[in-house]
Amino acid sequence: MLWACDLNFVRGEDSFVRAQWAARPMVWHIYPQDEEAHHDKLDAWLALFSRSGVDTAAAQTLTDFWHAWNAYGNAPDWVALRSKLPILTRGAQQWQARLLGLGDLAANLVAFCENRVK
């Protein structure tokens, strides 16, 4: 279903990971944690995504919307988010390509172990 939508709303870490693989813009409604640690987690991902080559204004629109959706920002600006969807779609596709470039876990662990032995 995530691959079929123009914009995904997800909750929880598993859905968040799957949404990244779908290469579609998304809004993550993160589970609240003690001492608002979830804000740090959410903002860390937004910072990584913002620095991945996505348009600065589009990244800020997404950040503002995520903050509002997670109840620590102004009201969600649906019009602004919709206007940035084409740019955010390209950004999500670039993000997915970046993830694919990291390789798979098993091969990376083997390479890590081989390099530690040398």
Tab-separated table of N, CA and C in Angstrom:
chain	number	residue	atom	x	y	z
A	1	MET	N	0.818	-1.189	0.000
A	1	MET	CA	0.000	0.000	0.000
A	1	MET	C	0.869	1.263	0.000
A	2	LEU	N	1.984	1.225	0.715
A	2	LEU	CA	2.851	2.404	0.792
A	2	LEU	C	3.371	2.821	-0.582
A	3	TRP	N	3.614	1.848	-1.451
A	3	TRP	CA	4.157	2.122	-2.782
A	3	TRP	C	3.100	2.732	-3.700
A	4	ALA	N	1.824	2.564	-3.371
A	4	ALA	CA	0.724	3.016	-4.227
A	4	ALA	C	0.264	4.441	-3.923
A	5	CYS	N	0.732	5.031	-2.850
A	5	CYS	CA	0.246	6.339	-2.406
A	5	CYS	C	1.205	7.461	-2.782
A	6	ASP	N	0.664	8.652	-2.937
A	6	ASP	CA	1.483	9.836	-3.203
A	6	ASP	C	2.086	10.417	-1.932
A	7	LEU	N	1.443	10.151	-0.807
A	7	LEU	CA	1.891	10.629	0.501
A	7	LEU	C	1.463	9.600	1.536
A	8	ASN	N	2.394	9.182	2.364
A	8	ASN	CA	2.098	8.171	3.378
A	8	ASN	C	2.150	8.770	4.781
A	9	PHE	N	1.222	8.326	5.606
A	9	PHE	CA	1.215	8.657	7.027
A	9	PHE	C	1.487	7.357	7.767
A	10	VAL	N	2.559	7.328	8.540
A	10	VAL	CA	2.956	6.095	9.215
A	10	VAL	C	3.124	6.344	10.705
A	11	ARG	N	3.057	5.242	11.451
A	11	ARG	CA	3.209	5.304	12.904
A	11	ARG	C	4.060	4.124	13.316
A	12	GLY	N	5.048	4.373	14.130
A	12	GLY	CA	5.907	3.298	14.602
A	12	GLY	C	7.127	3.126	13.717
A	13	GLU	N	8.151	2.520	14.291
A	13	GLU	CA	9.429	2.399	13.607
A	13	GLU	C	9.389	1.446	12.408
A	14	ASP	N	8.688	0.324	12.524
A	14	ASP	CA	8.627	-0.611	11.396
A	14	ASP	C	7.971	0.033	10.177
A	15	SER	N	6.871	0.702	10.390
A	15	SER	CA	6.195	1.389	9.281
A	15	SER	C	7.057	2.512	8.731
A	16	PHE	N	7.772	3.184	9.602
A	16	PHE	CA	8.660	4.262	9.187
A	16	PHE	C	9.747	3.739	8.254
A	17	VAL	N	10.332	2.595	8.586
A	17	VAL	CA	11.368	1.997	7.737
A	17	VAL	C	10.763	1.582	6.398
A	18	ARG	N	9.628	0.929	6.434
A	18	ARG	CA	8.972	0.505	5.186
A	18	ARG	C	8.621	1.713	4.307
A	19	ALA	N	8.199	2.787	4.917
A	19	ALA	CA	7.861	3.990	4.155
A	19	ALA	C	9.084	4.576	3.460
A	20	GLN	N	10.242	4.475	4.080
A	20	GLN	CA	11.459	4.948	3.428
A	20	GLN	C	11.754	4.126	2.177
A	21	TRP	N	11.545	2.818	2.247
A	21	TRP	CA	11.775	1.948	1.090
A	21	TRP	C	10.760	2.200	-0.014
A	22	ALA	N	9.592	2.719	0.325
A	22	ALA	CA	8.564	2.983	-0.679
A	22	ALA	C	8.911	4.173	-1.575
A	23	ALA	N	9.855	4.984	-1.142
A	23	ALA	CA	10.308	6.142	-1.927
A	23	ALA	C	9.171	7.112	-2.238
A	24	ARG	N	8.350	7.353	-1.249
A	24	ARG	CA	7.261	8.325	-1.339
A	24	ARG	C	7.383	9.291	-0.158
A	25	PRO	N	6.949	10.522	-0.340
A	25	PRO	CA	6.932	11.422	0.819
A	25	PRO	C	6.079	10.812	1.931
A	26	MET	N	6.475	11.101	3.158
A	26	MET	CA	5.753	10.525	4.290
A	26	MET	C	5.704	11.509	5.447
A	27	VAL	N	4.768	11.213	6.325
A	27	VAL	CA	4.655	11.925	7.587
A	27	VAL	C	4.676	10.852	8.664
A	28	TRP	N	5.605	10.996	9.588
A	28	TRP	CA	5.776	10.009	10.652
A	28	TRP	C	5.129	10.520	11.928
A	29	HIS	N	4.139	9.800	12.407
A	29	HIS	CA	3.551	10.102	13.712
A	29	HIS	C	4.247	9.192	14.709
A	30	ILE	N	5.245	9.722	15.350
A	30	ILE	CA	6.146	8.947	16.201
A	30	ILE	C	5.499	8.677	17.561
A	31	TYR	N	5.791	7.508	18.108
A	31	TYR	CA	5.294	7.184	19.445
A	31	TYR	C	5.979	8.064	20.475
A	32	PRO	N	5.222	8.708	21.360
A	32	PRO	CA	5.828	9.544	22.409
A	32	PRO	C	6.706	8.715	23.350
A	33	GLN	N	7.800	9.327	23.779
A	33	GLN	CA	8.720	8.698	24.722
A	33	GLN	C	8.967	9.637	25.896
A	34	ASP	N	9.455	9.077	26.988
A	34	ASP	CA	9.755	9.873	28.177
A	34	ASP	C	10.709	11.010	27.834
A	35	GLU	N	10.524	12.105	28.522
A	35	GLU	CA	11.360	13.294	28.380
A	35	GLU	C	11.418	13.790	26.933
A	36	GLU	N	10.343	13.499	26.183
A	36	GLU	CA	10.218	13.917	24.787
A	36	GLU	C	11.404	13.489	23.920
A	37	ALA	N	11.975	12.332	24.215
A	37	ALA	CA	13.090	11.805	23.425
A	37	ALA	C	12.682	11.574	21.976
A	38	HIS	N	11.398	11.353	21.751
A	38	HIS	CA	10.923	11.136	20.386
A	38	HIS	C	11.131	12.378	19.511
A	39	HIS	N	11.131	13.550	20.109
A	39	HIS	CA	11.397	14.763	19.331
A	39	HIS	C	12.815	14.723	18.762
A	40	ASP	N	13.769	14.311	19.583
A	40	ASP	CA	15.157	14.227	19.122
A	40	ASP	C	15.295	13.222	17.979
A	41	LYS	N	14.626	12.079	18.124
A	41	LYS	CA	14.690	11.036	17.092
A	41	LYS	C	14.084	11.542	15.782
A	42	LEU	N	12.932	12.150	15.882
A	42	LEU	CA	12.259	12.670	14.703
A	42	LEU	C	13.097	13.768	14.038
A	43	ASP	N	13.602	14.687	14.841
A	43	ASP	CA	14.398	15.782	14.295
A	43	ASP	C	15.723	15.306	13.713
A	44	ALA	N	16.297	14.253	14.263
A	44	ALA	CA	17.546	13.712	13.715
A	44	ALA	C	17.318	13.179	12.307
A	45	TRP	N	16.211	12.450	12.112
A	45	TRP	CA	15.938	11.937	10.765
A	45	TRP	C	15.644	13.083	9.803
A	46	LEU	N	14.854	14.054	10.244
A	46	LEU	CA	14.550	15.195	9.385
A	46	LEU	C	15.821	15.936	8.979
A	47	ALA	N	16.772	16.061	9.892
A	47	ALA	CA	18.041	16.727	9.573
A	47	ALA	C	18.817	15.932	8.524
A	48	LEU	N	18.865	14.611	8.671
A	48	LEU	CA	19.539	13.775	7.674
A	48	LEU	C	18.877	13.908	6.313
A	49	PHE	N	17.569	13.826	6.288
A	49	PHE	CA	16.831	13.947	5.036
A	49	PHE	C	17.055	15.329	4.424
A	50	SER	N	17.037	16.362	5.229
A	50	SER	CA	17.221	17.727	4.737
A	50	SER	C	18.589	17.937	4.109
A	51	ARG	N	19.589	17.230	4.631
A	51	ARG	CA	20.954	17.360	4.105
A	51	ARG	C	21.251	16.384	2.971
A	52	SER	N	20.259	15.617	2.547
A	52	SER	CA	20.499	14.591	1.529
A	52	SER	C	20.342	15.102	0.102
A	53	GLY	N	20.130	16.393	-0.052
A	53	GLY	CA	20.016	16.962	-1.382
A	53	GLY	C	18.631	17.452	-1.734
A	54	VAL	N	17.667	17.254	-0.848
A	54	VAL	CA	16.308	17.738	-1.108
A	54	VAL	C	16.298	19.266	-1.001
A	55	ASP	N	15.446	19.885	-1.787
A	55	ASP	CA	15.287	21.331	-1.777
A	55	ASP	C	15.073	21.846	-0.350
A	56	THR	N	15.773	22.903	0.009
A	56	THR	CA	15.735	23.440	1.372
A	56	THR	C	14.326	23.866	1.792
A	57	ALA	N	13.623	24.555	0.915
A	57	ALA	CA	12.264	25.006	1.261
A	57	ALA	C	11.318	23.824	1.427
A	58	ALA	N	11.449	22.815	0.584
A	58	ALA	CA	10.602	21.626	0.702
A	58	ALA	C	10.909	20.879	1.993
A	59	ALA	N	12.195	20.773	2.324
A	59	ALA	CA	12.581	20.101	3.568
A	59	ALA	C	12.027	20.847	4.782
A	60	GLN	N	12.033	22.170	4.735
A	60	GLN	CA	11.488	22.950	5.850
A	60	GLN	C	9.976	22.772	5.948
A	61	THR	N	9.311	22.718	4.813
A	61	THR	CA	7.864	22.477	4.816
A	61	THR	C	7.558	21.129	5.445
A	62	LEU	N	8.332	20.110	5.080
A	62	LEU	CA	8.130	18.781	5.657
A	62	LEU	C	8.397	18.798	7.160
A	63	THR	N	9.465	19.451	7.565
A	63	THR	CA	9.802	19.553	8.991
A	63	THR	C	8.675	20.230	9.758
A	64	ASP	N	8.196	21.342	9.240
A	64	ASP	CA	7.105	22.062	9.916
A	64	ASP	C	5.859	21.185	10.027
A	65	PHE	N	5.551	20.454	8.961
A	65	PHE	CA	4.367	19.602	8.987
A	65	PHE	C	4.538	18.472	9.994
A	66	TRP	N	5.701	17.820	9.997
A	66	TRP	CA	5.958	16.734	10.954
A	66	TRP	C	5.845	17.245	12.386
A	67	HIS	N	6.387	18.408	12.648
A	67	HIS	CA	6.299	18.975	13.998
A	67	HIS	C	4.836	19.194	14.376
A	68	ALA	N	4.060	19.765	13.471
A	68	ALA	CA	2.647	19.992	13.752
A	68	ALA	C	1.912	18.667	13.947
A	69	TRP	N	2.195	17.700	13.109
A	69	TRP	CA	1.520	16.405	13.187
A	69	TRP	C	1.840	15.692	14.498
A	70	ASN	N	3.012	15.980	15.043
A	70	ASN	CA	3.432	15.361	16.298
A	70	ASN	C	3.241	16.297	17.491
A	71	ALA	N	2.430	17.319	17.307
A	71	ALA	CA	1.976	18.213	18.370
A	71	ALA	C	3.084	19.029	19.024
A	72	TYR	N	4.095	19.420	18.228
A	72	TYR	CA	5.027	20.399	18.779
A	72	TYR	C	5.406	21.434	17.726
A	73	GLY	N	4.393	21.915	17.087
A	73	GLY	CA	4.559	22.985	16.111
A	73	GLY	C	3.218	23.654	15.880
A	74	ASN	N	3.171	24.514	14.889
A	74	ASN	CA	1.918	25.179	14.524
A	74	ASN	C	0.978	24.167	13.877
A	75	ALA	N	-0.202	24.619	13.519
A	75	ALA	CA	-1.168	23.745	12.851
A	75	ALA	C	-0.590	23.243	11.524
A	76	PRO	N	-0.907	22.013	11.134
A	76	PRO	CA	-0.385	21.487	9.861
A	76	PRO	C	-0.814	22.352	8.678
A	77	ASP	N	0.122	22.685	7.828
A	77	ASP	CA	-0.153	23.484	6.633
A	77	ASP	C	-0.287	22.532	5.447
A	78	TRP	N	-1.513	22.071	5.226
A	78	TRP	CA	-1.792	21.099	4.168
A	78	TRP	C	-1.477	21.653	2.791
A	79	VAL	N	-1.786	22.923	2.565
A	79	VAL	CA	-1.564	23.538	1.256
A	79	VAL	C	-0.068	23.593	0.948
A	80	ALA	N	0.729	23.989	1.927
A	80	ALA	CA	2.181	24.052	1.717
A	80	ALA	C	2.748	22.666	1.435
A	81	LEU	N	2.317	21.679	2.210
A	81	LEU	CA	2.811	20.321	1.996
A	81	LEU	C	2.438	19.829	0.600
A	82	ARG	N	1.200	20.029	0.210
A	82	ARG	CA	0.761	19.579	-1.120
A	82	ARG	C	1.565	20.245	-2.220
A	83	SER	N	1.883	21.517	-2.052
A	83	SER	CA	2.630	22.239	-3.089
A	83	SER	C	4.059	21.714	-3.242
A	84	LYS	N	4.588	21.105	-2.197
A	84	LYS	CA	5.969	20.596	-2.234
A	84	LYS	C	6.041	19.100	-2.552
A	85	LEU	N	4.896	18.437	-2.743
A	85	LEU	CA	4.906	16.984	-2.966
A	85	LEU	C	5.776	16.540	-4.141
A	86	PRO	N	5.750	17.215	-5.300
A	86	PRO	CA	6.631	16.760	-6.381
A	86	PRO	C	8.117	16.801	-5.997
A	87	ILE	N	8.516	17.856	-5.309
A	87	ILE	CA	9.916	17.982	-4.875
A	87	ILE	C	10.223	16.944	-3.810
A	88	LEU	N	9.307	16.753	-2.877
A	88	LEU	CA	9.512	15.761	-1.817
A	88	LEU	C	9.515	14.342	-2.367
A	89	THR	N	8.771	14.101	-3.436
A	89	THR	CA	8.799	12.780	-4.073
A	89	THR	C	10.181	12.506	-4.642
A	90	ARG	N	10.747	13.476	-5.330
A	90	ARG	CA	12.123	13.301	-5.842
A	90	ARG	C	13.103	13.107	-4.689
A	91	GLY	N	12.905	13.849	-3.605
A	91	GLY	CA	13.774	13.695	-2.432
A	91	GLY	C	13.656	12.308	-1.821
A	92	ALA	N	12.435	11.790	-1.750
A	92	ALA	CA	12.228	10.443	-1.200
A	92	ALA	C	12.868	9.391	-2.097
A	93	GLN	N	12.819	9.592	-3.395
A	93	GLN	CA	13.458	8.663	-4.329
A	93	GLN	C	14.978	8.710	-4.181
A	94	GLN	N	15.523	9.907	-4.022
A	94	GLN	CA	16.968	10.040	-3.793
A	94	GLN	C	17.367	9.385	-2.472
A	95	TRP	N	16.539	9.543	-1.447
A	95	TRP	CA	16.809	8.941	-0.144
A	95	TRP	C	16.840	7.416	-0.260
A	96	GLN	N	15.854	6.860	-0.970
A	96	GLN	CA	15.816	5.407	-1.159
A	96	GLN	C	17.065	4.940	-1.901
A	97	ALA	N	17.489	5.665	-2.924
A	97	ALA	CA	18.701	5.303	-3.665
A	97	ALA	C	19.919	5.337	-2.746
A	98	ARG	N	19.953	6.305	-1.864
A	98	ARG	CA	21.050	6.395	-0.890
A	98	ARG	C	21.058	5.172	0.026
A	99	LEU	N	19.871	4.762	0.475
A	99	LEU	CA	19.776	3.575	1.319
A	99	LEU	C	20.231	2.331	0.570
A	100	LEU	N	19.825	2.207	-0.687
A	100	LEU	CA	20.234	1.059	-1.491
A	100	LEU	C	21.753	1.008	-1.651
A	101	GLY	N	22.373	2.174	-1.712
A	101	GLY	CA	23.825	2.250	-1.856
A	101	GLY	C	24.590	1.792	-0.627
A	102	LEU	N	23.897	1.650	0.487
A	102	LEU	CA	24.570	1.215	1.714
A	102	LEU	C	24.869	-0.282	1.716
A	103	GLY	N	24.236	-1.030	0.844
A	103	GLY	CA	24.431	-2.473	0.810
A	103	GLY	C	23.561	-3.172	1.833
A	104	ASP	N	23.641	-4.504	1.832
A	104	ASP	CA	22.802	-5.253	2.763
A	104	ASP	C	23.561	-5.539	4.061
A	105	LEU	N	22.811	-5.795	5.101
A	105	LEU	CA	23.373	-5.978	6.436
A	105	LEU	C	24.373	-7.121	6.487
A	106	ALA	N	24.022	-8.273	5.931
A	106	ALA	CA	24.900	-9.442	6.010
A	106	ALA	C	26.242	-9.174	5.335
A	107	ALA	N	26.205	-8.627	4.131
A	107	ALA	CA	27.456	-8.342	3.416
A	107	ALA	C	28.279	-7.289	4.150
A	108	ASN	N	27.621	-6.292	4.708
A	108	ASN	CA	28.342	-5.262	5.454
A	108	ASN	C	28.976	-5.828	6.721
A	109	LEU	N	28.298	-6.752	7.392
A	109	LEU	CA	28.877	-7.387	8.583
A	109	LEU	C	30.079	-8.247	8.229
A	110	VAL	N	29.985	-8.986	7.131
A	110	VAL	CA	31.119	-9.804	6.686
A	110	VAL	C	32.311	-8.909	6.383
A	111	ALA	N	32.075	-7.834	5.632
A	111	ALA	CA	33.159	-6.907	5.297
A	111	ALA	C	33.761	-6.284	6.551
A	112	PHE	N	32.910	-5.926	7.500
A	112	PHE	CA	33.393	-5.357	8.753
A	112	PHE	C	34.288	-6.355	9.493
A	113	CYS	N	33.829	-7.586	9.599
A	113	CYS	CA	34.602	-8.609	10.296
A	113	CYS	C	35.917	-8.900	9.583
A	114	GLU	N	35.890	-8.967	8.273
A	114	GLU	CA	37.115	-9.203	7.509
A	114	GLU	C	38.115	-8.070	7.711
A	115	ASN	N	37.644	-6.848	7.772
A	115	ASN	CA	38.528	-5.699	7.971
A	115	ASN	C	39.071	-5.654	9.406
A	116	ARG	N	38.309	-6.152	10.360
A	116	ARG	CA	38.765	-6.169	11.772
A	116	ARG	C	39.866	-7.204	11.971
A	117	VAL	N	39.829	-8.286	11.217
A	117	VAL	CA	40.802	-9.371	11.358
A	117	VAL	C	42.140	-8.980	10.760
A	118	LYS	N	42.134	-8.181	9.728
A	118	LYS	CA	43.378	-7.811	9.030
A	118	LYS	C	44.270	-6.934	9.845
